[in-house]
PDB file of C-alpha atoms and ligand atoms in Angstrom:
ATOM      1  CA  MET A  65      -4.453 -60.073  -0.556  1.00 97.00           C
ATOM      2  CA  ASP A  66      -4.808 -63.660   0.551  1.00 98.00           C
ATOM      3  CA  GLY A  67      -2.116 -66.818  -0.430  1.00 98.00           C
ATOM      4  CA  ASN A  68       1.139 -65.688   0.116  1.00 98.00           C
ATOM      5  CA  GLY A  69       2.291 -67.772   2.701  1.00 98.00           C
ATOM      6  CA  ARG A  70       0.817 -70.929   1.063  1.00 98.00           C
ATOM      7  CA  TRP A  71       2.221 -69.707  -2.905  1.00 98.00           C
ATOM      8  CA  ALA A  72       5.744 -69.876  -0.996  1.00 98.00           C
ATOM      9  CA  LYS A  73       4.817 -72.878   0.514  1.00 98.00           C
ATOM     10  CA  ARG A  74       4.348 -75.248  -2.489  1.00 98.00           C
ATOM     11  CA  ARG A  75       7.549 -73.566  -3.930  1.00 98.00           C
ATOM     12  CA  PHE A  76       9.477 -75.093  -0.770  1.00 98.00           C
ATOM     13  CA  LEU A  77      10.377 -71.373  -0.161  1.00 98.00           C
ATOM     14  CA  PRO A  78      10.058 -69.464   3.520  1.00 97.00           C
ATOM     15  CA  ARG A  79       6.835 -67.884   3.740  1.00 98.00           C
ATOM     16  CA  ILE A  80       8.601 -64.158   3.497  1.00 98.00           C
ATOM     17  CA  MET A  81       9.226 -64.678   0.155  1.00 98.00           C
ATOM     18  CA  GLY A  82       5.539 -65.245  -0.824  1.00 98.00           C
ATOM     19  CA  HIS A  83       5.090 -61.428   0.701  1.00 98.00           C
ATOM     20  CA  GLN A  84       8.021 -60.213  -1.521  1.00 98.00           C
ATOM     21  CA  ARG A  85       6.892 -61.883  -4.817  1.00 98.00           C
ATOM     22  CA  GLY A  86       2.825 -60.530  -3.658  1.00 98.00           C
ATOM     23  CA  VAL A  87       4.100 -56.656  -4.071  1.00 98.00           C
ATOM     24  CA  GLU A  88       4.590 -57.651  -7.635  1.00 98.00           C
ATOM     25  CA  SER A  89       1.241 -58.372  -7.881  1.00 98.00           C
ATOM     26  CA  LEU A  90       0.285 -55.603  -6.054  1.00 98.00           C
ATOM     27  CA  ARG A  91       2.306 -53.110  -8.109  1.00 98.00           C
ATOM     28  CA  MET A  92       0.365 -54.935 -11.632  1.00 98.00           C
ATOM     29  CA  THR A  93      -3.536 -54.267  -9.412  1.00 98.00           C
ATOM     30  CA  VAL A  94      -2.110 -50.378  -9.032  1.00 98.00           C
ATOM     31  CA  ARG A  95      -1.052 -49.860 -12.694  1.00 97.00           C
ATOM     32  CA  PHE A  96      -4.095 -51.501 -13.893  1.00 98.00           C
ATOM     33  CA  CYS A  97      -6.646 -49.748 -12.208  1.00 98.00           C
ATOM     34  CA  ARG A  98      -4.757 -46.432 -13.029  1.00 96.00           C
ATOM     35  CA  ASP A  99      -4.951 -47.689 -16.381  1.00 96.00           C
ATOM     36  CA  ILE A 100      -8.682 -48.504 -16.827  1.00 96.00           C
ATOM     37  CA  GLY A 101      -9.446 -45.243 -14.881  1.00 96.00           C
ATOM     38  CA  VAL A 102     -10.477 -47.089 -11.287  1.00 97.00           C
ATOM     39  CA  GLU A 103     -11.428 -44.109  -8.618  1.00 98.00           C
ATOM     40  CA  TYR A 104     -10.338 -45.656  -5.506  1.00 98.00           C
ATOM     41  CA  LEU A 105      -8.452 -49.389  -4.846  1.00 98.00           C
ATOM     42  CA  THR A 106      -8.264 -50.037  -1.172  1.00 98.00           C
ATOM     43  CA  VAL A 107      -5.912 -53.333  -0.384  1.00 98.00           C
ATOM     44  CA  PHE A 108      -6.464 -55.502   2.655  1.00 98.00           C
ATOM     45  CA  ALA A 109      -2.532 -55.554   3.772  1.00 97.00           C
ATOM     46  CA  PHE A 110      -2.537 -56.533   7.335  1.00 97.00           C
ATOM     47  CA  SER A 111      -5.164 -56.855   9.592  1.00 95.00           C
ATOM     48  CA  SER A 112      -5.827 -56.276  13.486  1.00 94.00           C
ATOM     49  CA  GLU A 113      -5.532 -60.246  14.090  1.00 93.00           C
ATOM     50  CA  ASN A 114      -2.473 -60.400  11.716  1.00 96.00           C
ATOM     51  CA  TRP A 115      -0.423 -59.166  15.112  1.00 97.00           C
ATOM     52  CA  ARG A 116      -0.637 -63.093  16.055  1.00 97.00           C
ATOM     53  CA  ARG A 117       1.743 -64.361  13.393  1.00 97.00           C
ATOM     54  CA  PRO A 118       5.070 -65.440  14.641  1.00 97.00           C
ATOM     55  CA  ALA A 119       7.338 -62.543  15.561  1.00 97.00           C
ATOM     56  CA  ASP A 120       9.648 -62.726  12.827  1.00 97.00           C
ATOM     57  CA  GLU A 121       6.901 -62.829  10.111  1.00 97.00           C
ATOM     58  CA  VAL A 122       5.404 -59.246  11.583  1.00 97.00           C
ATOM     59  CA  SER A 123       8.584 -58.093  11.870  1.00 96.00           C
ATOM     60  CA  PHE A 124       9.429 -58.710   8.119  1.00 98.00           C
ATOM     61  CA  LEU A 125       5.809 -57.542   7.193  1.00 98.00           C
ATOM     62  CA  MET A 126       6.678 -54.071   9.162  1.00 98.00           C
ATOM     63  CA  SER A 127       9.999 -53.805   7.213  1.00 97.00           C
ATOM     64  CA  LEU A 128       8.499 -54.493   3.961  1.00 98.00           C
ATOM     65  CA  PHE A 129       6.116 -51.722   4.745  1.00 98.00           C
ATOM     66  CA  MET A 130       8.649 -49.480   5.208  1.00 98.00           C
ATOM     67  CA  LYS A 131      10.559 -50.357   2.557  1.00 98.00           C
ATOM     68  CA  LEU A 132       8.056 -50.131  -0.207  1.00 97.00           C
ATOM     69  CA  LEU A 133       6.749 -46.340   1.691  1.00 97.00           C
ATOM     70  CA  GLU A 134      10.645 -45.824   0.917  1.00 96.00           C
ATOM     71  CA  ARG A 135      11.215 -47.043  -2.446  1.00 97.00           C
ATOM     72  CA  GLU A 136       7.753 -46.245  -4.287  1.00 97.00           C
ATOM     73  CA  VAL A 137       5.988 -43.220  -3.075  1.00 98.00           C
ATOM     74  CA  GLU A 138       7.588 -40.938  -5.494  1.00 98.00           C
ATOM     75  CA  GLY A 139       6.840 -43.405  -8.026  1.00 98.00           C
ATOM     76  CA  LEU A 140       2.905 -42.917  -6.791  1.00 98.00           C
ATOM     77  CA  HIS A 141       3.415 -39.575  -6.934  1.00 98.00           C
ATOM     78  CA  GLN A 142       4.016 -38.531 -10.136  1.00 98.00           C
ATOM     79  CA  ASN A 143       1.404 -40.974 -11.457  1.00 97.00           C
ATOM     80  CA  ASP A 144      -1.133 -38.664  -9.707  1.00 98.00           C
ATOM     81  CA  ILE A 145      -1.437 -41.080  -7.198  1.00 98.00           C
ATOM     82  CA  ARG A 146      -3.393 -40.044  -4.024  1.00 98.00           C
ATOM     83  CA  LEU A 147      -2.488 -42.351  -0.882  1.00 98.00           C
ATOM     84  CA  LYS A 148      -3.524 -43.254   2.829  1.00 98.00           C
ATOM     85  CA  VAL A 149      -3.138 -45.770   5.070  1.00 98.00           C
ATOM     86  CA  ILE A 150      -6.729 -46.631   6.621  1.00 98.00           C
ATOM     87  CA  GLY A 151      -6.617 -48.987  10.437  1.00 97.00           C
ATOM     88  CA  ASP A 152      -5.108 -47.942  13.541  1.00 96.00           C
ATOM     89  CA  ARG A 153      -1.788 -46.567  12.970  1.00 95.00           C
ATOM     90  CA  SER A 154      -0.812 -46.169  16.816  1.00 95.00           C
ATOM     91  CA  HIS A 155       0.711 -49.334  17.069  1.00 94.00           C
ATOM     92  CA  PHE A 156       3.271 -49.265  14.128  1.00 97.00           C
ATOM     93  CA  ASP A 157       6.848 -48.468  15.437  1.00 95.00           C
ATOM     94  CA  ALA A 158       7.180 -44.464  15.345  1.00 98.00           C
ATOM     95  CA  LYS A 159       9.506 -44.299  11.938  1.00 97.00           C
ATOM     96  CA  LEU A 160       6.491 -45.861   9.975  1.00 98.00           C
ATOM     97  CA  GLN A 161       4.449 -44.073  11.695  1.00 98.00           C
ATOM     98  CA  GLU A 162       5.946 -40.415  10.287  1.00 98.00           C
ATOM     99  CA  ALA A 163       6.898 -42.604   7.275  1.00 98.00           C
ATOM    100  CA  ILE A 164       3.164 -43.047   6.562  1.00 98.00           C
ATOM    101  CA  SER A 165       2.381 -39.090   7.491  1.00 98.00           C
ATOM    102  CA  GLU A 166       4.828 -38.344   4.951  1.00 98.00           C
ATOM    103  CA  ALA A 167       3.775 -40.206   2.053  1.00 98.00           C
ATOM    104  CA  GLU A 168       0.406 -39.491   2.592  1.00 98.00           C
ATOM    105  CA  ALA A 169       0.998 -35.478   3.135  1.00 98.00           C
ATOM    106  CA  LEU A 170       2.777 -35.514   0.140  1.00 98.00           C
ATOM    107  CA  THR A 171       0.479 -37.548  -2.399  1.00 98.00           C
ATOM    108  CA  ALA A 172      -2.239 -35.463  -0.399  1.00 98.00           C
ATOM    109  CA  SER A 173      -3.526 -33.349  -3.156  1.00 98.00           C
ATOM    110  CA  ASN A 174      -3.300 -35.743  -5.934  1.00 98.00           C
ATOM    111  CA  THR A 175      -6.615 -36.365  -8.506  1.00 97.00           C
ATOM    112  CA  GLY A 176      -5.736 -39.619  -9.594  1.00 97.00           C
ATOM    113  CA  LEU A 177      -6.124 -43.357  -8.056  1.00 98.00           C
ATOM    114  CA  LYS A 178      -6.832 -42.961  -4.395  1.00 98.00           C
ATOM    115  CA  LEU A 179      -5.114 -45.925  -3.263  1.00 98.00           C
ATOM    116  CA  ASN A 180      -5.744 -47.093   0.137  1.00 98.00           C
ATOM    117  CA  ILE A 181      -3.837 -49.262   2.285  1.00 98.00           C
ATOM    118  CA  ALA A 182      -5.866 -51.355   5.230  1.00 98.00           C
ATOM    119  CA  ALA A 183      -2.833 -51.674   7.525  1.00 97.00           C
ATOM    120  CA  ASN A 184      -3.981 -52.616  10.736  1.00 97.00           C
ATOM    121  CA  TYR A 185      -7.258 -52.229  10.144  1.00 97.00           C
ATOM    122  CA  GLY A 186     -10.587 -54.228  10.868  1.00 97.00           C
ATOM    123  CA  GLY A 187     -13.648 -53.146   9.767  1.00 97.00           C
ATOM    124  CA  ARG A 188     -15.458 -53.198  13.181  1.00 97.00           C
ATOM    125  CA  TRP A 189     -12.573 -50.949  15.053  1.00 97.00           C
ATOM    126  CA  ASP A 190     -13.178 -48.322  11.997  1.00 98.00           C
ATOM    127  CA  VAL A 191     -17.176 -48.793  12.823  1.00 98.00           C
ATOM    128  CA  MET A 192     -16.574 -48.237  16.507  1.00 98.00           C
ATOM    129  CA  HIS A 193     -13.449 -45.635  16.210  1.00 97.00           C
ATOM    130  CA  ALA A 194     -16.466 -43.391  14.162  1.00 98.00           C
ATOM    131  CA  VAL A 195     -19.006 -43.939  16.851  1.00 98.00           C
ATOM    132  CA  HIS A 196     -16.517 -42.736  19.205  1.00 98.00           C
ATOM    133  CA  GLU A 197     -15.032 -39.954  17.047  1.00 98.00           C
ATOM    134  CA  MET A 198     -18.285 -38.589  16.166  1.00 98.00           C
ATOM    135  CA  LEU A 199     -19.533 -38.764  20.128  1.00 98.00           C
ATOM    136  CA  LYS A 200     -16.872 -36.919  21.302  1.00 98.00           C
ATOM    137  CA  GLU A 201     -17.649 -33.966  18.385  1.00 98.00           C
ATOM    138  CA  HIS A 202     -21.777 -34.211  18.833  1.00 98.00           C
ATOM    139  CA  PRO A 203     -22.398 -36.003  22.413  1.00 98.00           C
ATOM    140  CA  GLU A 204     -25.976 -33.963  21.710  1.00 98.00           C
ATOM    141  CA  LEU A 205     -26.500 -37.554  18.797  1.00 97.00           C
ATOM    142  CA  ALA A 206     -26.072 -40.431  21.043  1.00 96.00           C
ATOM    143  CA  THR A 207     -29.160 -41.384  20.827  1.00 96.00           C
ATOM    144  CA  THR A 208     -30.213 -39.970  17.838  1.00 97.00           C
ATOM    145  CA  PHE A 209     -27.536 -40.244  15.287  1.00 97.00           C
ATOM    146  CA  THR A 210     -28.003 -41.605  11.579  1.00 98.00           C
ATOM    147  CA  GLU A 211     -25.943 -43.279   8.790  1.00 97.00           C
ATOM    148  CA  GLU A 212     -25.713 -39.971   7.356  1.00 97.00           C
ATOM    149  CA  ASN A 213     -24.017 -38.663  10.980  1.00 98.00           C
ATOM    150  CA  LEU A 214     -21.602 -41.450  11.078  1.00 98.00           C
ATOM    151  CA  GLN A 215     -20.513 -41.863   7.341  1.00 97.00           C
ATOM    152  CA  PRO A 216     -18.095 -38.755   7.730  1.00 97.00           C
ATOM    153  CA  TYR A 217     -16.278 -40.349  10.416  1.00 98.00           C
ATOM    154  CA  LEU A 218     -15.721 -43.785   8.952  1.00 98.00           C
ATOM    155  CA  CYS A 219     -12.241 -44.451   7.370  1.00 97.00           C
ATOM    156  CA  LEU A 220     -13.264 -44.216   4.216  1.00 96.00           C
ATOM    157  CA  GLY A 221     -16.151 -41.466   4.854  1.00 96.00           C
ATOM    158  CA  ASP A 222     -15.649 -39.368   1.602  1.00 93.00           C
ATOM    159  CA  ALA A 223     -15.210 -42.059  -0.296  1.00 96.00           C
ATOM    160  CA  PRO A 224     -17.981 -43.480  -2.643  1.00 96.00           C
ATOM    161  CA  GLU A 225     -19.034 -47.356  -1.367  1.00 95.00           C
ATOM    162  CA  PRO A 226     -17.042 -50.306  -3.442  1.00 97.00           C
ATOM    163  CA  ASP A 227     -18.470 -51.049  -6.284  1.00 97.00           C
ATOM    164  CA  LEU A 228     -16.537 -54.902  -6.415  1.00 98.00           C
ATOM    165  CA  PHE A 229     -14.273 -56.860  -3.538  1.00 98.00           C
ATOM    166  CA  ILE A 230     -11.894 -59.503  -5.069  1.00 98.00           C
ATOM    167  CA  ARG A 231     -10.456 -61.822  -2.683  1.00 98.00           C
ATOM    168  CA  THR A 232      -7.446 -64.061  -3.604  1.00 98.00           C
ATOM    169  CA  GLY A 233      -6.105 -67.462  -2.083  1.00 98.00           C
ATOM    170  CA  GLY A 234      -9.712 -69.361  -2.047  1.00 98.00           C
ATOM    171  CA  GLU A 235     -11.295 -68.456   1.133  1.00 98.00           C
ATOM    172  CA  LYS A 236     -14.981 -67.461   1.368  1.00 98.00           C
ATOM    173  CA  ARG A 237     -15.118 -65.172   3.961  1.00 97.00           C
ATOM    174  CA  ILE A 238     -14.730 -61.256   4.086  1.00 97.00           C
ATOM    175  CA  SER A 239     -12.262 -61.587   7.433  1.00 96.00           C
ATOM    176  CA  ASN A 240     -13.326 -58.217   9.147  1.00 97.00           C
ATOM    177  CA  PHE A 241     -12.758 -56.391   5.774  1.00 97.00           C
ATOM    178  CA  MET A 242     -14.864 -52.870   5.124  1.00 98.00           C
ATOM    179  CA  LEU A 243     -17.684 -54.626   7.023  1.00 97.00           C
ATOM    180  CA  TRP A 244     -20.401 -51.071   6.438  1.00 97.00           C
ATOM    181  CA  GLN A 245     -18.894 -50.201   3.036  1.00 97.00           C
ATOM    182  CA  LEU A 246     -19.238 -53.509   1.899  1.00 97.00           C
ATOM    183  CA  ALA A 247     -23.068 -53.460   1.986  1.00 96.00           C
ATOM    184  CA  TYR A 248     -23.795 -53.594  -1.719  1.00 96.00           C
ATOM    185  CA  THR A 249     -20.322 -54.778  -3.394  1.00 97.00           C
ATOM    186  CA  GLU A 250     -20.158 -56.807  -5.579  1.00 97.00           C
ATOM    187  CA  PHE A 251     -18.186 -60.296  -4.572  1.00 98.00           C
ATOM    188  CA  TYR A 252     -15.195 -62.357  -6.197  1.00 98.00           C
ATOM    189  CA  PHE A 253     -13.729 -64.860  -4.986  1.00 98.00           C
ATOM    190  CA  THR A 254     -10.423 -66.612  -6.318  1.00 98.00           C
ATOM    191  CA  ASP A 255      -8.472 -69.493  -5.788  1.00 98.00           C
ATOM    192  CA  THR A 256      -5.588 -67.495  -7.201  1.00 98.00           C
ATOM    193  CA  LEU A 257      -3.114 -67.344  -4.762  1.00 98.00           C
ATOM    194  CA  TRP A 258      -2.311 -63.705  -4.264  1.00 98.00           C
ATOM    195  CA  PRO A 259       1.338 -63.751  -5.641  1.00 98.00           C
ATOM    196  CA  ALA A 260       0.142 -65.627  -8.697  1.00 98.00           C
ATOM    197  CA  PHE A 261      -2.807 -63.077  -9.330  1.00 98.00           C
ATOM    198  CA  ASN A 262      -1.228 -61.424 -12.550  1.00 98.00           C
ATOM    199  CA  ARG A 263      -3.053 -59.354 -15.217  1.00 98.00           C
ATOM    200  CA  ARG A 264      -5.146 -61.587 -16.895  1.00 98.00           C
ATOM    201  CA  ALA A 265      -6.317 -63.018 -13.621  1.00 98.00           C
ATOM    202  CA  LEU A 266      -7.600 -59.071 -12.847  1.00 98.00           C
ATOM    203  CA  GLU A 267      -8.732 -58.625 -15.947  1.00 98.00           C
ATOM    204  CA  HIS A 268     -11.191 -61.829 -15.675  1.00 98.00           C
ATOM    205  CA  ALA A 269     -12.294 -60.441 -11.887  1.00 98.00           C
ATOM    206  CA  VAL A 270     -13.313 -57.134 -13.616  1.00 97.00           C
ATOM    207  CA  SER A 271     -14.921 -58.999 -16.326  1.00 97.00           C
ATOM    208  CA  SER A 272     -17.057 -60.903 -14.014  1.00 97.00           C
ATOM    209  CA  TYR A 273     -18.132 -58.104 -12.214  1.00 97.00           C
ATOM    210  CA  GLN A 274     -19.314 -55.923 -15.309  1.00 95.00           C
ATOM    211  CA  HIS A 275     -22.086 -58.803 -16.143  1.00 94.00           C
ATOM    212  CA  ARG A 276     -23.270 -58.312 -12.628  1.00 92.00           C
ATOM    213  CA  GLU A 277     -26.898 -56.689 -12.550  1.00 90.00           C
ATOM    214  CA  ARG A 278     -26.276 -54.560  -9.750  1.00 86.00           C
ATOM    215  CA  ARG A 279     -30.335 -53.713  -8.805  1.00 90.00           C
ATOM    216  CA  PHE A 280     -29.578 -52.572  -4.979  1.00 90.00           C
ATOM    217  CA  GLY A 281     -32.676 -54.422  -3.728  1.00 91.00           C
ATOM    218  CA  ARG A 282     -34.917 -53.452  -6.586  1.00 93.00           C
ATOM    219  CA  THR A 283     -36.304 -55.931  -9.501  1.00 94.00           C
ATOM    220  CA  SER A 284     -34.863 -56.211 -12.460  1.00 92.00           C
ATOM    221  CA  ASP A 285     -38.209 -55.202 -14.453  1.00 94.00           C
ATOM    222  CA  GLN A 286     -37.822 -51.628 -12.515  1.00 93.00           C
ATOM    223  CA  LEU A 287     -34.104 -51.684 -13.669  1.00 92.00           C
ATOM    224  CA  ALA A 288     -34.850 -52.221 -17.289  1.00 91.00           C
ATOM    225  CA  GLY A 289     -37.746 -48.728 -17.375  1.00 89.00           C
ATOM    226  CA  ALA A 290     -35.488 -46.591 -15.604  1.00 80.00           C
ATOM    227  CA  LYS A 291     -32.936 -47.030 -18.879  1.00 66.00           C
TER     228      LYS A 291
HETATM  229  C1  IPE B  31      -1.672 -62.462   3.004  1.00 83.76           C
HETATM  230  O1  IPE B  31      -0.860 -64.148   2.950  1.00 83.76           O
HETATM  231  C2  IPE B  31      -0.649 -61.444   2.830  1.00 83.76           C
HETATM  232  C3  IPE B  31      -0.761 -60.780   4.808  1.00 83.76           C
HETATM  233  C4  IPE B  31      -1.747 -61.109   6.048  1.00 83.76           C
HETATM  234  C5  IPE B  31       0.048 -59.522   4.939  1.00 83.76           C
HETATM  235  P1  IPE B  31      -0.937 -64.671   4.017  1.00 83.76           P
HETATM  236  O2  IPE B  31       0.232 -64.723   4.417  1.00 83.76           O
HETATM  237  O3  IPE B  31      -2.317 -64.867   4.854  1.00 83.76           O
HETATM  238  O4  IPE B  31      -0.643 -66.101   2.979  1.00 83.76           O
HETATM  239  P2  IPE B  31      -1.640 -67.530   3.293  1.00 83.76           P
HETATM  240  O5  IPE B  31      -3.193 -67.274   3.326  1.00 83.76           O
HETATM  241  O6  IPE B  31      -0.695 -68.033   4.598  1.00 83.76           O
HETATM  242  O7  IPE B  31      -1.133 -68.483   2.512  1.00 83.76           O
HETATM  243 MG1   MG B  32      -3.846 -65.989   4.971  1.00 83.76          MG
END
């Protein structure tokens, strides 16, 4: 969800107004995904590198996160949405950690959209953390483990690999997001800044995805033969 700061700056507003406005885009995206039957939506809210930002921006983002949990979780629950926060939450303050755990517990058995919020998340952290956790439980795998052994220890170990990756805000990079899981994902980059990312923009991304041919290493002819 990139481009909040620039969106605000262009309007001569403080950066935090961009974050505030970005919440609307997130709301729209969640609703849209629920409506069209998307099973998993994972949004990158705060990277492990974002702590390097000015302290007042970081603390605004933390309190925005807290406020959203307080205000929105009930609505998510009523819409059968399961919320999960992925990332190293041990760096958040105790109250925020508690709110996260409560929100996850409340929505844990919901079967509609699975909404994952990546916060203090990094793709390399995810892989390294998974390796450590796996070896703690299975030291005997140290020299022999396979991708399948590791999979359940990754943050989204129980989820299918993402079909579509969308990055707003014009940058053409992954920025350490879901490195492992994006191996065969389709990429969509748009210059639209996150707060301006509306329903039409999201429909455009989805329709672009629908025109891709996903070969997973095979040839077009093989795919045609399989139909
Ligand atoms: C993304 O918007 C939101 C967060 C990282 C929380 P940015 O804050 O990165 O906005 P730009 O890239 O400065 O425009
Ligand atoms: Mg940015």
